Amino acid sequence: MPLQNRVTPTGEIIAMPHRGLFTGNRGIIHDPATKTLLKKRWSSPAWIVCLCEFRGWRRPVMARRSWTELFFLDEATAFAAGHRPCFFCRRDDAKRFRVAWETGNSASGISAKAMDAVLHRERLDRGKKRLHALPRPLVELPDGAMVQQGDDCFLVAQGRTLLWSPAGYAPHSSALDHPLLLTPPSTLRAIIAGYQPVLHPTARS
């Protein structure tokens, strides 16, 4: 059986066989003896997105009392859930994200801890996923933004909205009448300012 360590755009952690392009964590939220999640879904406000491979290191998943390995379809999914690039294994990407975040949010000299504090307010509402009104029409959102309507999540890419699933994205024909923004507003402004999230190959098919 697959472990419960796959993150959806709404921030939920589900059990699915597909691991996706990235790993990451929210601190220690599992029991290594059973490899199952605890009741809490985060133990640190630093929610990060990491490389699945780095310097040839291999981590046995959920096997020790260290950070809990989570997996994301792509960076857009991780951003929608409220994560940001890791300053250790993805240092160059994290630095580019910080520059874009500062530009988009009219900030300077921002620390990772300060970004995490803003993201934590934007991603959660009483422990549940916080949704936001669209700051501009759906067709004007940048590639990599994610929205939700009903129970479905959608990626904006190349002027289209694509339906998210754990295996990838798929076209859909229904119009989105009242979508809400999943991507935290500060991250969206970083994307608008020039940071380009890594998208799953199905977003281009």
Tab-separated table of C-alpha atoms in Angstrom:
chain	number	residue	atom	x	y	z
A	1	MET	CA	0.000	0.000	0.000
A	2	PRO	CA	1.302	3.507	-0.779
A	3	LEU	CA	2.182	5.709	2.171
A	4	GLN	CA	0.074	8.738	3.034
A	5	ASN	CA	2.580	11.352	1.880
A	6	ARG	CA	1.290	12.849	-1.377
A	7	VAL	CA	0.218	16.511	-1.145
A	8	THR	CA	-2.709	17.925	-3.115
A	9	PRO	CA	-3.061	21.587	-4.186
A	10	THR	CA	-5.396	22.115	-1.217
A	11	GLY	CA	-2.648	20.989	1.155
A	12	GLU	CA	-4.245	17.665	2.040
A	13	ILE	CA	-1.929	14.677	2.410
A	14	ILE	CA	-3.248	11.561	0.724
A	15	ALA	CA	-2.091	8.019	-0.094
A	16	MET	CA	-1.352	7.639	-3.799
A	17	PRO	CA	1.282	5.665	-5.734
A	18	HIS	CA	2.354	8.665	-7.843
A	19	ARG	CA	5.182	10.652	-6.207
A	20	GLY	CA	5.607	13.478	-8.703
A	21	LEU	CA	8.572	15.752	-9.435
A	22	PHE	CA	9.401	17.139	-5.985
A	23	THR	CA	9.631	16.189	-2.347
A	24	GLY	CA	9.509	18.480	0.692
A	25	ASN	CA	8.331	18.725	4.251
A	26	ARG	CA	6.542	20.586	7.040
A	27	GLY	CA	8.622	19.184	9.889
A	28	ILE	CA	8.043	15.882	11.679
A	29	ILE	CA	4.435	14.708	11.335
A	30	HIS	CA	4.743	10.903	11.232
A	31	ASP	CA	5.376	7.889	13.429
A	32	PRO	CA	8.438	6.036	12.065
A	33	ALA	CA	7.393	2.786	13.743
A	34	THR	CA	4.199	2.550	11.691
A	35	LYS	CA	5.066	4.960	8.856
A	36	THR	CA	1.732	6.672	9.379
A	37	LEU	CA	0.897	10.334	9.849
A	38	LEU	CA	0.180	11.856	13.211
A	39	LYS	CA	-2.996	13.903	13.677
A	40	LYS	CA	-1.131	17.155	13.057
A	41	ARG	CA	-0.363	18.115	9.472
A	42	TRP	CA	2.569	20.420	10.186
A	43	SER	CA	5.057	20.979	12.993
A	44	SER	CA	6.910	23.964	11.539
A	45	PRO	CA	5.825	27.079	9.608
A	46	ALA	CA	8.692	26.379	7.175
A	47	TRP	CA	6.871	24.418	4.461
A	48	ILE	CA	9.468	23.732	1.775
A	49	VAL	CA	9.819	22.128	-1.657
A	50	CYS	CA	12.944	20.001	-2.172
A	51	LEU	CA	14.649	17.973	-4.871
A	52	CYS	CA	13.907	14.258	-4.991
A	53	GLU	CA	17.619	13.664	-5.694
A	54	PHE	CA	20.453	15.691	-4.161
A	55	ARG	CA	24.153	14.791	-3.992
A	56	GLY	CA	23.288	11.116	-4.355
A	57	TRP	CA	21.723	11.016	-0.882
A	58	ARG	CA	18.969	8.460	-0.297
A	59	ARG	CA	16.465	8.733	2.529
A	60	PRO	CA	14.273	5.794	3.567
A	61	VAL	CA	10.818	7.364	3.471
A	62	MET	CA	9.148	7.932	6.869
A	63	ALA	CA	11.592	5.465	8.434
A	64	ARG	CA	13.099	7.650	11.167
A	65	ARG	CA	12.154	10.504	13.424
A	66	SER	CA	13.340	13.188	11.078
A	67	TRP	CA	11.372	15.407	8.739
A	68	THR	CA	8.441	13.690	7.064
A	69	GLU	CA	9.018	13.182	3.340
A	70	LEU	CA	6.101	14.573	1.339
A	71	PHE	CA	5.709	14.474	-2.447
A	72	PHE	CA	4.212	16.909	-4.974
A	73	LEU	CA	3.119	16.470	-8.581
A	74	ASP	CA	5.060	19.631	-9.473
A	75	GLU	CA	6.099	22.998	-8.081
A	76	ALA	CA	2.765	24.640	-8.917
A	77	THR	CA	1.028	22.036	-6.738
A	78	ALA	CA	3.488	22.634	-3.891
A	79	PHE	CA	3.038	26.403	-4.160
A	80	ALA	CA	-0.757	26.077	-4.139
A	81	ALA	CA	-0.508	24.030	-0.939
A	82	GLY	CA	1.598	26.810	0.612
A	83	HIS	CA	5.188	25.594	0.243
A	84	ARG	CA	8.255	27.503	-1.034
A	85	PRO	CA	11.650	26.417	-2.475
A	86	CYS	CA	14.227	25.005	-0.055
A	87	PHE	CA	17.320	27.164	0.555
A	88	PHE	CA	19.501	24.065	1.050
A	89	CYS	CA	18.983	21.645	-1.824
A	90	ARG	CA	17.448	24.251	-4.174
A	91	ARG	CA	19.492	27.277	-3.208
A	92	ASP	CA	19.548	28.948	-6.641
A	93	ASP	CA	15.809	28.472	-7.123
A	94	ALA	CA	15.132	29.693	-3.590
A	95	LYS	CA	17.206	32.817	-4.192
A	96	ARG	CA	15.343	33.508	-7.439
A	97	PHE	CA	12.051	32.975	-5.632
A	98	ARG	CA	13.062	35.403	-2.871
A	99	VAL	CA	14.045	38.092	-5.402
A	100	ALA	CA	10.714	37.686	-7.215
A	101	TRP	CA	8.845	37.562	-3.891
A	102	GLU	CA	10.487	40.806	-2.784
A	103	THR	CA	9.720	42.469	-6.136
A	104	GLY	CA	6.119	41.306	-6.198
A	105	ASN	CA	5.454	42.129	-2.558
A	106	SER	CA	7.360	45.426	-2.363
A	107	ALA	CA	9.792	44.072	0.225
A	108	SER	CA	13.562	44.064	0.624
A	109	GLY	CA	16.007	41.997	2.633
A	110	ILE	CA	13.295	39.458	3.409
A	111	SER	CA	14.393	36.355	5.329
A	112	ALA	CA	13.098	32.835	4.803
A	113	LYS	CA	11.547	33.018	8.257
A	114	ALA	CA	9.685	36.219	7.366
A	115	MET	CA	8.397	34.698	4.123
A	116	ASP	CA	7.240	31.645	6.051
A	117	ALA	CA	5.302	33.852	8.465
A	118	VAL	CA	3.449	35.534	5.594
A	119	LEU	CA	2.797	32.223	3.829
A	120	HIS	CA	1.531	30.625	7.017
A	121	ARG	CA	-1.141	33.319	7.369
A	122	GLU	CA	-2.108	32.979	3.723
A	123	ARG	CA	-2.281	29.189	3.485
A	124	LEU	CA	-4.305	28.359	6.590
A	125	ASP	CA	-7.631	29.419	8.039
A	126	ARG	CA	-8.201	27.823	11.451
A	127	GLY	CA	-6.125	24.846	10.420
A	128	LYS	CA	-7.814	24.419	7.048
A	129	LYS	CA	-6.786	25.619	3.607
A	130	ARG	CA	-7.386	29.346	3.125
A	131	LEU	CA	-8.910	30.294	-0.217
A	132	HIS	CA	-8.594	33.771	-1.698
A	133	ALA	CA	-10.568	35.884	-4.143
A	134	LEU	CA	-8.941	36.205	-7.559
A	135	PRO	CA	-6.945	39.458	-7.745
A	136	ARG	CA	-7.533	39.625	-11.517
A	137	PRO	CA	-9.656	37.782	-14.094
A	138	LEU	CA	-8.870	34.086	-14.466
A	139	VAL	CA	-7.563	34.547	-18.028
A	140	GLU	CA	-5.014	37.061	-16.729
A	141	LEU	CA	-3.488	34.794	-14.081
A	142	PRO	CA	0.101	33.692	-14.804
A	143	ASP	CA	1.196	30.179	-15.702
A	144	GLY	CA	1.615	28.162	-12.516
A	145	ALA	CA	-1.259	29.725	-10.593
A	146	MET	CA	-3.846	27.298	-9.232
A	147	VAL	CA	-7.518	27.779	-8.473
A	148	GLN	CA	-10.330	25.712	-7.019
A	149	GLN	CA	-13.984	25.417	-7.931
A	150	GLY	CA	-16.124	22.995	-5.996
A	151	ASP	CA	-13.978	19.982	-5.165
A	152	ASP	CA	-11.747	20.331	-8.216
A	153	CYS	CA	-8.382	22.062	-8.555
A	154	PHE	CA	-7.119	23.639	-11.766
A	155	LEU	CA	-3.772	24.854	-13.084
A	156	VAL	CA	-3.479	27.949	-15.252
A	157	ALA	CA	-1.090	27.247	-18.141
A	158	GLN	CA	-0.749	28.796	-21.591
A	159	GLY	CA	-4.086	30.535	-21.344
A	160	ARG	CA	-5.916	27.330	-20.371
A	161	THR	CA	-7.164	25.826	-17.143
A	162	LEU	CA	-6.209	22.190	-16.654
A	163	LEU	CA	-7.816	19.783	-14.212
A	164	TRP	CA	-5.383	18.512	-11.544
A	165	SER	CA	-5.130	14.863	-10.549
A	166	PRO	CA	-2.424	12.934	-8.670
A	167	ALA	CA	-1.213	11.549	-12.010
A	168	GLY	CA	-1.098	14.866	-13.868
A	169	TYR	CA	-3.223	17.464	-15.637
A	170	ALA	CA	-6.007	17.013	-18.169
A	171	PRO	CA	-8.023	19.390	-20.368
A	172	HIS	CA	-11.621	20.065	-19.458
A	173	SER	CA	-14.459	21.751	-21.275
A	174	SER	CA	-16.520	23.290	-18.480
A	175	ALA	CA	-16.199	27.009	-17.780
A	176	LEU	CA	-15.102	28.059	-14.306
A	177	ASP	CA	-17.733	30.480	-13.053
A	178	HIS	CA	-16.628	31.206	-9.501
A	179	PRO	CA	-13.084	29.911	-8.940
A	180	LEU	CA	-11.114	30.827	-5.849
A	181	LEU	CA	-7.355	31.230	-5.642
A	182	LEU	CA	-5.398	28.350	-4.081
A	183	THR	CA	-1.915	29.810	-4.578
A	184	PRO	CA	-1.084	32.137	-1.649
A	185	PRO	CA	-1.336	35.767	-2.838
A	186	SER	CA	2.287	36.573	-1.958
A	187	THR	CA	3.477	33.578	-4.007
A	188	LEU	CA	1.204	34.582	-6.874
A	189	ARG	CA	2.802	38.032	-6.866
A	190	ALA	CA	6.234	36.369	-6.996
A	191	ILE	CA	5.112	34.398	-10.065
A	192	ILE	CA	3.787	37.577	-11.672
A	193	ALA	CA	7.147	39.211	-10.893
A	194	GLY	CA	8.966	36.556	-12.890
A	195	TYR	CA	9.427	33.312	-10.950
A	196	GLN	CA	8.435	30.387	-13.170
A	197	PRO	CA	7.214	27.301	-11.264
A	198	VAL	CA	8.256	23.911	-12.625
A	199	LEU	CA	5.178	22.280	-14.164
A	200	HIS	CA	4.457	18.592	-14.715
A	201	PRO	CA	4.940	17.500	-18.363
A	202	THR	CA	1.194	16.887	-18.718
A	203	ALA	CA	0.659	20.651	-18.421
A	204	ARG	CA	2.275	21.025	-21.846
A	205	SER	CA	0.622	18.108	-23.610
